Short mmCIF file of C-alpha atoms in Angstrom, two decimals:
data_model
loop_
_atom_site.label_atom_id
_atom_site.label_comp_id
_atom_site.label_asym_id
_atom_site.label_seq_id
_atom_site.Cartn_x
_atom_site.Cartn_y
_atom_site.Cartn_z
CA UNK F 1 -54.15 113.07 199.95
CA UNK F 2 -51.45 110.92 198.47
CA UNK F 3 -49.62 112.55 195.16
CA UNK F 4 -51.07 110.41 192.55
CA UNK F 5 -47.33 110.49 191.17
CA UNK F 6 -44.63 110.18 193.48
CA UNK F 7 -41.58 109.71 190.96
CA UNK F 8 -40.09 112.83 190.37
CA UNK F 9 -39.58 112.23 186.09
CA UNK F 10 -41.95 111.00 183.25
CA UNK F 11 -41.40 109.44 179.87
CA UNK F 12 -43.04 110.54 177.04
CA UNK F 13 -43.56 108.59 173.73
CA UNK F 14 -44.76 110.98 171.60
CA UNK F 15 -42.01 110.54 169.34
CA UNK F 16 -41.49 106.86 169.72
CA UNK F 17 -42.49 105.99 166.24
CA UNK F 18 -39.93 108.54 164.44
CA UNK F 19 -36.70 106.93 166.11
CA UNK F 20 -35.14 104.28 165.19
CA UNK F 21 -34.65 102.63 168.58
CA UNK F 22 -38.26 102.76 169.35
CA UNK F 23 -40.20 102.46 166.33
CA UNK F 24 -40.90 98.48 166.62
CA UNK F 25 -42.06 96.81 169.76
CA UNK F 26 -38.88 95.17 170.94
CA UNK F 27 -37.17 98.35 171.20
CA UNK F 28 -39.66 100.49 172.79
CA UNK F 29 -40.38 97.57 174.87
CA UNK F 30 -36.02 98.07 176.02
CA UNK F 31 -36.85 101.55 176.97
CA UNK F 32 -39.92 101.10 178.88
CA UNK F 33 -37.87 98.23 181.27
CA UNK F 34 -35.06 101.32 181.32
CA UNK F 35 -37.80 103.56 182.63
CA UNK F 36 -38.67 101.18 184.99
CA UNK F 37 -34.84 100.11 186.21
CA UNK F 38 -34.46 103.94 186.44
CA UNK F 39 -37.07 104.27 189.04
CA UNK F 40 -39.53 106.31 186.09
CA UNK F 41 -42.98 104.55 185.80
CA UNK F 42 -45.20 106.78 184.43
CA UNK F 43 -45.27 106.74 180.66
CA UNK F 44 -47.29 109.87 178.71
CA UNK F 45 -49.32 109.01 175.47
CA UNK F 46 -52.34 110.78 174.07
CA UNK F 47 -54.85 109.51 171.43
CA UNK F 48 -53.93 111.91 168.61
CA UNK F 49 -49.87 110.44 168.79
CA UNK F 50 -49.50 109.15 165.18
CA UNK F 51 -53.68 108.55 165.58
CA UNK F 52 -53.03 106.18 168.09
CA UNK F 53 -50.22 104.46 166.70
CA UNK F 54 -48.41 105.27 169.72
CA UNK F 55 -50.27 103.86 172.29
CA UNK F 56 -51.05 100.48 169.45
CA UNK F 57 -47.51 100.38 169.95
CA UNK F 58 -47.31 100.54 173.53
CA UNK F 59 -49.68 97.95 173.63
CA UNK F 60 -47.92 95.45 171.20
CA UNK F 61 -44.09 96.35 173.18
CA UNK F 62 -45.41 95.47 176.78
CA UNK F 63 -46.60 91.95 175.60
CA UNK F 64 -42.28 91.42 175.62
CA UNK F 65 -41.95 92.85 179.20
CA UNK F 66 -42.38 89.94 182.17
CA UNK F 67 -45.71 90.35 184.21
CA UNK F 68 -44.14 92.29 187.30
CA UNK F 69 -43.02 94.50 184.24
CA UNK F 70 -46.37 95.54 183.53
CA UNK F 71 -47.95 95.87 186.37
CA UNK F 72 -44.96 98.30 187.44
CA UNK F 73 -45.83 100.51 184.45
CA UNK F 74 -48.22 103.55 184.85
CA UNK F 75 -50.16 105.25 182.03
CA UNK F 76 -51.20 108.90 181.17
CA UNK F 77 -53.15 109.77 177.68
CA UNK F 78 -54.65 112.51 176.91
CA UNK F 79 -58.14 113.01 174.52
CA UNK F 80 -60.03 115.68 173.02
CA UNK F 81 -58.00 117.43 170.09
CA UNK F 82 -59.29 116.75 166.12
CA UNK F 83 -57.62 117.99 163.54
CA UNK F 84 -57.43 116.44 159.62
CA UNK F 85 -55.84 113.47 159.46
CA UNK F 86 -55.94 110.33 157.72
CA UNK F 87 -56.67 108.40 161.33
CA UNK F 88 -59.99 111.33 162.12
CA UNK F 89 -62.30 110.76 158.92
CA UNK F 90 -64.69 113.51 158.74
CA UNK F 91 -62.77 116.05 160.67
CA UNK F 92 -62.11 120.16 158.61
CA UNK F 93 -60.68 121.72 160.95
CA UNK F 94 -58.81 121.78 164.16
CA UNK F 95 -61.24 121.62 166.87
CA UNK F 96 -61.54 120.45 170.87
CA UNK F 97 -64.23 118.12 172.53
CA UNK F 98 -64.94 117.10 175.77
CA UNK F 99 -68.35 115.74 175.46
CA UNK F 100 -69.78 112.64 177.26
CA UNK F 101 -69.99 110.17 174.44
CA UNK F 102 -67.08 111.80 172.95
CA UNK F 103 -64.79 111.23 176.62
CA UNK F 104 -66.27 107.64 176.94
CA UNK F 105 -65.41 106.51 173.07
CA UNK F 106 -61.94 107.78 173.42
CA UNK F 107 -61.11 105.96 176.34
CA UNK F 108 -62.37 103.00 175.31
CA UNK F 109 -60.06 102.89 172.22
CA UNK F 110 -56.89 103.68 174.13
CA UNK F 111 -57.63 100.94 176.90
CA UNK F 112 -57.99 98.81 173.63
CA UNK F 113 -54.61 100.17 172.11
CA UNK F 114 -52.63 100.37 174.89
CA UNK F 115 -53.50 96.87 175.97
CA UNK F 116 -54.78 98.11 179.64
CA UNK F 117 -57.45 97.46 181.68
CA UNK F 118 -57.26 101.00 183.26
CA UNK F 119 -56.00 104.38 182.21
CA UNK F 120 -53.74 105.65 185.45
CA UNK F 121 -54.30 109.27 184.59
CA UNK F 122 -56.23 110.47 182.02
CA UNK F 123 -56.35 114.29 180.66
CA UNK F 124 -58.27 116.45 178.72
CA UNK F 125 -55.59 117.78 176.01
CA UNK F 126 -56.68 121.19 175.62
CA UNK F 127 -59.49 123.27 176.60
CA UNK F 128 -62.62 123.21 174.80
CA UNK F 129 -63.94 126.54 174.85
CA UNK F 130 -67.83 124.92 174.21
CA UNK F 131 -66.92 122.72 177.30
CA UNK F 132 -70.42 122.17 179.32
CA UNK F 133 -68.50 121.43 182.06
CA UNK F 134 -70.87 119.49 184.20
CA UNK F 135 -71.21 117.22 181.49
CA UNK F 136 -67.54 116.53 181.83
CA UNK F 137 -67.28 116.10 185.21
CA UNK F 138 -70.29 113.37 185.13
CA UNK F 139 -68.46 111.88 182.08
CA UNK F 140 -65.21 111.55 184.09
CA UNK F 141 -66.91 110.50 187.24
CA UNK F 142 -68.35 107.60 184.85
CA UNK F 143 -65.38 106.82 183.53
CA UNK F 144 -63.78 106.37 187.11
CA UNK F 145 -66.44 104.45 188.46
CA UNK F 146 -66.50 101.93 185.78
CA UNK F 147 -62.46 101.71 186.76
CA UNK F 148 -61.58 102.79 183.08
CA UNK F 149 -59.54 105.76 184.60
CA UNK F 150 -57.65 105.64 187.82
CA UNK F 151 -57.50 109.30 187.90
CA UNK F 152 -58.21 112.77 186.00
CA UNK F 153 -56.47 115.79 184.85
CA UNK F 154 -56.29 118.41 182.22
CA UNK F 155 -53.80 119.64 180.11
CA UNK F 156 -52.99 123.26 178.89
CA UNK F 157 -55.91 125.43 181.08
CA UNK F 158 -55.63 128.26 182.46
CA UNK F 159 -56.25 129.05 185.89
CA UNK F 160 -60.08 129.86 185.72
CA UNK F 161 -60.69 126.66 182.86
CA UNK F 162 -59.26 124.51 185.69
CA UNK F 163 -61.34 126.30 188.71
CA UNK F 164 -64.33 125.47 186.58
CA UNK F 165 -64.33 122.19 185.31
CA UNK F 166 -62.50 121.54 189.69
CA UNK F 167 -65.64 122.83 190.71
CA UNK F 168 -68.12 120.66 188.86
CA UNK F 169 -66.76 117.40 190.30
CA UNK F 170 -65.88 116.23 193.39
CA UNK F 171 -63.65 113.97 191.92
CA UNK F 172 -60.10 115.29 192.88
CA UNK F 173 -57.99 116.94 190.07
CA UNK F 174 -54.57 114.75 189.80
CA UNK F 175 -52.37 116.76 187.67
CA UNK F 176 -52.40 119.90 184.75
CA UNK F 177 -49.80 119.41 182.18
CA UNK F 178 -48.27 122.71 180.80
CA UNK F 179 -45.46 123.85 179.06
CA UNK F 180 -42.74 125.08 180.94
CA UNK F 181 -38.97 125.41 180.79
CA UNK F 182 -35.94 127.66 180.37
CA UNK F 183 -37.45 128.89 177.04
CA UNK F 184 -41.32 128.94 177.99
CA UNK F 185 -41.63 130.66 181.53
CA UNK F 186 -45.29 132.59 181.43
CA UNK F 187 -46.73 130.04 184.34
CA UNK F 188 -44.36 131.91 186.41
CA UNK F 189 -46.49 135.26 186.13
CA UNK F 190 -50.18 133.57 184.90
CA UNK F 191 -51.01 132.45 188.16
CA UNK F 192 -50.95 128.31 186.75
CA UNK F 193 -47.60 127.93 189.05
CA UNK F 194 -49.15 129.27 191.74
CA UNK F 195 -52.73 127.17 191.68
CA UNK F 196 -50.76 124.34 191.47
CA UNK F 197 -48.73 125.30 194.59
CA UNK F 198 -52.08 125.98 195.95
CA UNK F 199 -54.24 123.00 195.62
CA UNK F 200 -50.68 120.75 195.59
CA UNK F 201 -51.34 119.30 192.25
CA UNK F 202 -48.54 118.64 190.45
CA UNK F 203 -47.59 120.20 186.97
CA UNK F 204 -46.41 118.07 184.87
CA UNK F 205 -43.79 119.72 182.13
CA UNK F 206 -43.98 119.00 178.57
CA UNK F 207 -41.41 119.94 176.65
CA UNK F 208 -38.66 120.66 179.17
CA UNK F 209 -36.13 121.50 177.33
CA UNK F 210 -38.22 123.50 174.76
CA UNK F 211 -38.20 121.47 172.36
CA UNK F 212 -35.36 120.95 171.67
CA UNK F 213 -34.79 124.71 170.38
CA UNK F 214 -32.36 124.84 172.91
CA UNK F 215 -29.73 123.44 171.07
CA UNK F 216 -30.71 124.54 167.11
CA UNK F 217 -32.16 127.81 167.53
CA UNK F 218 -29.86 130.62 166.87
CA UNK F 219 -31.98 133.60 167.29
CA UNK F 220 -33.89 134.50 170.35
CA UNK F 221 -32.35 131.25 172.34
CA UNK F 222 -28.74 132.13 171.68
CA UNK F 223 -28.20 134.61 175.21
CA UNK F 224 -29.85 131.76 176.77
CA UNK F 225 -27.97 129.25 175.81
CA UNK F 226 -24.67 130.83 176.45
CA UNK F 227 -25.45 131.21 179.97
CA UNK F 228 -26.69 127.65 180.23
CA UNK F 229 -23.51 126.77 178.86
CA UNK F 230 -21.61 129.18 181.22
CA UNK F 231 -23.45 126.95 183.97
CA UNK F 232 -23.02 124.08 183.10
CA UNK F 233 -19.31 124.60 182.71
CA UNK F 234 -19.65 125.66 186.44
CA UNK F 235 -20.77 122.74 187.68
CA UNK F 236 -19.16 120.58 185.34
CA UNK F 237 -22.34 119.14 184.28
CA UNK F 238 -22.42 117.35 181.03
CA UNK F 239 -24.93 119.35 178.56
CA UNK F 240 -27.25 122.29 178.87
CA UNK F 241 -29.90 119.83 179.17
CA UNK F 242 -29.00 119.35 182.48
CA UNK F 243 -29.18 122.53 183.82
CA UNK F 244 -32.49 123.53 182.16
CA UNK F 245 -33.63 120.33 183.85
CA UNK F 246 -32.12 121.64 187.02
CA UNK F 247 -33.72 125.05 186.72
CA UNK F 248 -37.23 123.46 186.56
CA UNK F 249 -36.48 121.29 189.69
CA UNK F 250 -36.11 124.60 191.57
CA UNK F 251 -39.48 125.49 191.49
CA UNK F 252 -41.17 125.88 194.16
CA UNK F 253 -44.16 123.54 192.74
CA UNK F 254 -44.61 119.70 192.17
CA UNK F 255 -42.96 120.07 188.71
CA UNK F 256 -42.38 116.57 186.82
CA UNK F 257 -40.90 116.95 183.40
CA UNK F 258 -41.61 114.64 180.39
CA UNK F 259 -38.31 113.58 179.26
CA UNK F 260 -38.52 112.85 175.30
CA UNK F 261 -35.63 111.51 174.24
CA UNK F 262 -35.67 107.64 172.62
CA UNK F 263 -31.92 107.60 173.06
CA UNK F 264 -31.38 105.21 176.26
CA UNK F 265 -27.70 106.52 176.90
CA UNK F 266 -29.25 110.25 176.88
CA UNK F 267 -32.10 109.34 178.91
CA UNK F 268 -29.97 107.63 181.84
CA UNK F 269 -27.42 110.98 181.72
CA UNK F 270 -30.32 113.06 182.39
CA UNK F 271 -32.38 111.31 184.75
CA UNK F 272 -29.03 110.94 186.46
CA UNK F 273 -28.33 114.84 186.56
CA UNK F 274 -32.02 115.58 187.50
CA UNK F 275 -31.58 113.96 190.90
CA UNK F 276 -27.99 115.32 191.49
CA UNK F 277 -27.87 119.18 190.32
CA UNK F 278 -29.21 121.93 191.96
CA UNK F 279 -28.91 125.03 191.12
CA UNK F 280 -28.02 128.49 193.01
CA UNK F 281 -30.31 131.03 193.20
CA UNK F 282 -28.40 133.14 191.64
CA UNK F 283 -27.40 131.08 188.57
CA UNK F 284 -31.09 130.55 188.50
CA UNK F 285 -32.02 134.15 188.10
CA UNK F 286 -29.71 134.84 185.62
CA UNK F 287 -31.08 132.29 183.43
CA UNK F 288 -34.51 133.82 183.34
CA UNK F 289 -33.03 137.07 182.92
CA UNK F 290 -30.98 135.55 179.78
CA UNK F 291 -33.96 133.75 178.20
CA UNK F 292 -36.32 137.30 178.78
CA UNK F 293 -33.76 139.74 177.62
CA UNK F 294 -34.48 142.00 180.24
CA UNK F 295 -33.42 142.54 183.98
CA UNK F 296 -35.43 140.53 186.64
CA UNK F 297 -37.67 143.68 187.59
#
């Protein structure tokens, strides 16, 4: 089967509304035609971003892009988390649903926000542990047969949570986003790195460069970051971004990190770097080693 996603990065907006640069339409409207004149497509939303300010916003910014613009652009968002906010009326505590009418009102109101006829790829954010999963399979299968959703995925399941719902459908799987990066590397062991390898479904990385803890933290991160930064002087790269970008490219598994940044300078350096760098082996060992403390057994 054809990867759903052939580009190699992703954007994410999740923080579009908290930078200057991309908080009003025109300017996240600029980075979405930089995604696109960078060869990145595939933008990554989800319904609980600002309670769907995010993709609102999204919507409103591609009504400034030209018409080959848009139909360039693909879209991932993600449903099923609640939690209190002013935008979820009704809603104590934080909770997970993946119920039929549930699924279908969801992706009605992000078509609606983000100003789409059809979701490209859309994921269940986290695994609901009262998931009847036959009822989420039909509710997907609806969903793609009505041509709301292009495509399906999950987000954050383990190996058996994805084998289950997989099995219920014959709808093929398109993608699992999980963390993973330099400072987040239990897929390696958990088996998710290796199901993916398996059923060639890509992973695609949220958070690649841990949040950003990379470059503030100065407690558990700091042997890490030294040796990033021992690296990167090594192959005269430009940050330690770079290399933990690098590191993840290595893989031996469909990985496609979710770059974050709003800053369109930072953004072009690191797509740039993702497509040149590759690690050694070695150098690439001795990262894990520095971000688990212990020798590679």
């Amino acid at each position: 089967m054809k990867p759903l996603i052939e580009n190699d990065l992703i954007w994410g907006a999740w923080r579009a509304r908290h930078i200057d640069t991309t908080r009003e339409p025109d300017g996240f409207a600029r980075l979405l035609a930089l995604c696109l004149e960078l060869e990145i497509d595939w933008i990554d939303h989800a319904d609980i971003y600002d309670d769907g300010a995010v993709e609102d916003l999204h919507g409103r910014a591609i009504q400034r892009l030209s018409a080959a613009q848009r139909q360039g652009l693909r879209v991932i968002t993600k449903c099923g988390v609640r939690f209190p906010s002013p935008g979820q009326p009704g809603v104590r505590t934080v909770h997970y649903r993946s119920d039929a009418a549930y699924l279908h009102q969801q992706a009605d109101a992000s078509l609606q926000r983000l100003g789409v006829d059809q979701i490209d790829l859309y994921l269940l954010h986290r695994p609901d542990y009262l998931m009847q999963a036959e009822e989420t399979a039909r509710a997907l299968e609806d969903l793609h047969t009505s041509g709301k959703i292009a495509a399906y995925g999950v987000s954050n399941f383990s190996i058996h949570q994805l084998e289950r719902l997989r099995a219920s459908t014959n709808l093929p799987m398109a993608a699992h986003q999980i963390e993973i990066s330099v400072g987040e590397t239990p897929a390696l062991d958990d088996g998710r790195l290796d199901q993916a390898a398996r059923l060639d479904i890509p992973l695609l990385a949220w958070s690649p460069l841990a949040g950003g803890r990379l470059f503030h933290d100065d407690g558990r991160f700091q042997p890490l970051r030294e040796r990033l930064e021992q690296v990167a002087r090594e192959m005269d790269a430009d940050g330690i971004d770079e290399i933990a970008l690098a590191w993840l490219k290595s893989l031996p598994a469909r990985i496609q990190p979710i770059l974050g940044t709003m800053q369109p300078d930072r953004l072009r350096r690191q797509i740039m770097a993702y497509r040149s760098l590759n690690l050694d082996r070695q150098d690439w060992y001795a990262i894990l080693e520095a971000e688990r403390g212990t020798p590679v057994p």
